């Protein structure tokens, strides 16, 4: 097969037609209903025990944003629909120099939470006032109350022992106690998507959906009548585990090589942690078909990050960015213009599919909430893909339009920065007010 033919065929497999996107949305809506009713579904539809804030919440809270190997502890002040962060410390659980690693299996839960609690002490800087604490813990949790979240399973390559199957609040509370912190009480645990929705709804009207399009992917929405309470409640869908999209041979290769084959199938097609892996799977086939030379570097997991893909997507007519990524990251020297264009076309396909798929899932949620699209809707989004990847928001819009047609004009997507931190503070204050 010649190069242009291969690229055409591969991209046709990856790109999704309007009908395919409509089908994804239809399956997604069925999975939502099934999951919510407690029937088997790839969408876990986890209750959060929190609804939308009123905007009148005020006061000071400590927020911890634990979404992966980077953690942030903040002191946040909320008043009149405005959130202000007065202190903030960002740290990593895994020292790049190898000095420590709290994400390894050999590390025990207490060591991990002590490390986090020490940073709370630092942020407090001697402040002894009583402060509620909100924890954004962005892993699938079985939530049994606003302050009870049992980790179902670690994701994002974290393996610390003794956390899976346990409620994270007592783990954190005990660590704070060991550090001598008596004035800070953990009050709420939320997912980062929930934090994004809370932070957006604190200052904007009409926000019903919160989503992360970054290293991971997930979405939550405000269920108007939750089956558990009959009242409005935000539902963490764990959308990354949706399994209703047909896998291409490249997705199958990525899935098989992943830490948990069969799990997080949508996330493996959509999120920043995996887009580079899908591109590499296509490139590997091209090398096997002798359409590309073998690179002089090994293509390990993580060789192509979202930043590299963005560099390719930003390229002008000269393919300078694509060439630089091919040489520096992949060790592919002396590629012809046709090969560079082929590489770029593959990246465009993989990134475009990600955004359109995400858009189709938002469309499914909005159609479920408002079948006639008779109202205006806001989808609050955080994450590096949405914030930085060229044309990603346009791709989401294309996905919305494929499913909702002209109804998509009633939907706005809005970038919400730091929602996971601010949302944790809002959740802490909401919980505190509830007593
Ligand atoms: C993963 C987690 C999910 C989180 C998402 C974004 O999919 O399972 O809980 O919301 O990443 O960080």
PDB file of N, CA and C in Angstrom, residues 50 58-61 130-133 146 185-188 425-435:
ATOM      1  N   UNK A  50     -24.287  16.217  46.652  1.00  0.00           N
ATOM      2  CA  UNK A  50     -24.251  17.679  46.667  1.00  0.00           C
ATOM      3  C   UNK A  50     -25.000  18.181  45.434  1.00  0.00           C
ATOM      4  N   UNK A  58     -20.501  31.727  51.730  1.00  0.00           N
ATOM      5  CA  UNK A  58     -19.349  32.592  52.000  1.00  0.00           C
ATOM      6  C   UNK A  58     -18.544  32.075  53.182  1.00  0.00           C
ATOM      7  N   UNK A  59     -17.267  32.434  53.197  1.00  0.00           N
ATOM      8  CA  UNK A  59     -16.390  32.027  54.282  1.00  0.00           C
ATOM      9  C   UNK A  59     -15.063  31.519  53.739  1.00  0.00           C
ATOM     10  N   UNK A  60     -14.261  30.992  54.661  1.00  0.00           N
ATOM     11  CA  UNK A  60     -12.932  30.534  54.280  1.00  0.00           C
ATOM     12  C   UNK A  60     -12.849  29.014  54.421  1.00  0.00           C
ATOM     13  N   UNK A  61     -12.127  28.379  53.545  1.00  0.00           N
ATOM     14  CA  UNK A  61     -11.987  26.920  53.616  1.00  0.00           C
ATOM     15  C   UNK A  61     -10.620  26.508  53.084  1.00  0.00           C
ATOM     16  N   UNK A 130     -10.947  27.952  63.058  1.00  0.00           N
ATOM     17  CA  UNK A 130     -11.618  26.723  62.637  1.00  0.00           C
ATOM     18  C   UNK A 130     -11.943  26.824  61.153  1.00  0.00           C
ATOM     19  N   UNK A 131     -11.470  25.853  60.375  1.00  0.00           N
ATOM     20  CA  UNK A 131     -11.693  25.911  58.926  1.00  0.00           C
ATOM     21  C   UNK A 131     -12.220  24.569  58.420  1.00  0.00           C
ATOM     22  N   UNK A 132     -13.273  24.597  57.600  1.00  0.00           N
ATOM     23  CA  UNK A 132     -13.693  23.342  56.971  1.00  0.00           C
ATOM     24  C   UNK A 132     -12.743  23.015  55.819  1.00  0.00           C
ATOM     25  N   UNK A 133     -12.603  21.725  55.533  1.00  0.00           N
ATOM     26  CA  UNK A 133     -11.717  21.319  54.431  1.00  0.00           C
ATOM     27  C   UNK A 133     -12.512  20.529  53.391  1.00  0.00           C
ATOM     28  N   UNK A 146     -21.779  13.179  51.547  1.00  0.00           N
ATOM     29  CA  UNK A 146     -20.895  14.217  50.994  1.00  0.00           C
ATOM     30  C   UNK A 146     -19.466  14.063  51.513  1.00  0.00           C
ATOM     31  N   UNK A 185     -11.266  20.654  59.726  1.00  0.00           N
ATOM     32  CA  UNK A 185     -12.066  19.419  59.685  1.00  0.00           C
ATOM     33  C   UNK A 185     -12.469  19.070  58.273  1.00  0.00           C
ATOM     34  N   UNK A 186     -12.090  17.883  57.789  1.00  0.00           N
ATOM     35  CA  UNK A 186     -12.547  17.475  56.460  1.00  0.00           C
ATOM     36  C   UNK A 186     -14.071  17.395  56.439  1.00  0.00           C
ATOM     37  N   UNK A 187     -14.710  18.085  55.514  1.00  0.00           N
ATOM     38  CA  UNK A 187     -16.173  18.130  55.471  1.00  0.00           C
ATOM     39  C   UNK A 187     -16.768  17.558  54.199  1.00  0.00           C
ATOM     40  N   UNK A 188     -15.980  17.550  53.106  1.00  0.00           N
ATOM     41  CA  UNK A 188     -16.569  17.097  51.843  1.00  0.00           C
ATOM     42  C   UNK A 188     -15.504  16.476  50.947  1.00  0.00           C
ATOM     43  N   UNK A 425     -13.558  23.923  47.996  1.00  0.00           N
ATOM     44  CA  UNK A 425     -13.847  24.899  49.051  1.00  0.00           C
ATOM     45  C   UNK A 425     -15.355  25.141  49.127  1.00  0.00           C
ATOM     46  N   UNK A 426     -16.002  25.256  47.970  1.00  0.00           N
ATOM     47  CA  UNK A 426     -17.461  25.470  47.964  1.00  0.00           C
ATOM     48  C   UNK A 426     -18.154  24.282  48.638  1.00  0.00           C
ATOM     49  N   UNK A 427     -17.738  23.072  48.266  1.00  0.00           N
ATOM     50  CA  UNK A 427     -18.356  21.866  48.837  1.00  0.00           C
ATOM     51  C   UNK A 427     -18.168  21.848  50.352  1.00  0.00           C
ATOM     52  N   UNK A 428     -16.974  22.239  50.830  1.00  0.00           N
ATOM     53  CA  UNK A 428     -16.697  22.242  52.269  1.00  0.00           C
ATOM     54  C   UNK A 428     -17.645  23.206  52.979  1.00  0.00           C
ATOM     55  N   UNK A 429     -17.846  24.386  52.390  1.00  0.00           N
ATOM     56  CA  UNK A 429     -18.710  25.387  53.032  1.00  0.00           C
ATOM     57  C   UNK A 429     -20.181  24.964  52.976  1.00  0.00           C
ATOM     58  N   UNK A 430     -20.589  24.345  51.854  1.00  0.00           N
ATOM     59  CA  UNK A 430     -21.973  23.851  51.751  1.00  0.00           C
ATOM     60  C   UNK A 430     -22.204  22.807  52.838  1.00  0.00           C
ATOM     61  N   UNK A 431     -21.259  21.875  52.982  1.00  0.00           N
ATOM     62  CA  UNK A 431     -21.393  20.802  53.969  1.00  0.00           C
ATOM     63  C   UNK A 431     -21.385  21.365  55.385  1.00  0.00           C
ATOM     64  N   UNK A 432     -20.510  22.342  55.613  1.00  0.00           N
ATOM     65  CA  UNK A 432     -20.399  22.961  56.920  1.00  0.00           C
ATOM     66  C   UNK A 432     -21.717  23.622  57.313  1.00  0.00           C
ATOM     67  N   UNK A 433     -22.327  24.289  56.321  1.00  0.00           N
ATOM     68  CA  UNK A 433     -23.598  24.966  56.605  1.00  0.00           C
ATOM     69  C   UNK A 433     -24.705  23.969  56.890  1.00  0.00           C
ATOM     70  N   UNK A 434     -24.598  22.777  56.283  1.00  0.00           N
ATOM     71  CA  UNK A 434     -25.618  21.753  56.527  1.00  0.00           C
ATOM     72  C   UNK A 434     -25.477  21.137  57.915  1.00  0.00           C
ATOM     73  N   UNK A 435     -24.320  21.381  58.569  1.00  0.00           N
ATOM     74  CA  UNK A 435     -24.073  20.907  59.929  1.00  0.00           C
ATOM     75  C   UNK A 435     -23.566  19.497  59.998  1.00  0.00           C
TER      76      UNK A 435
END
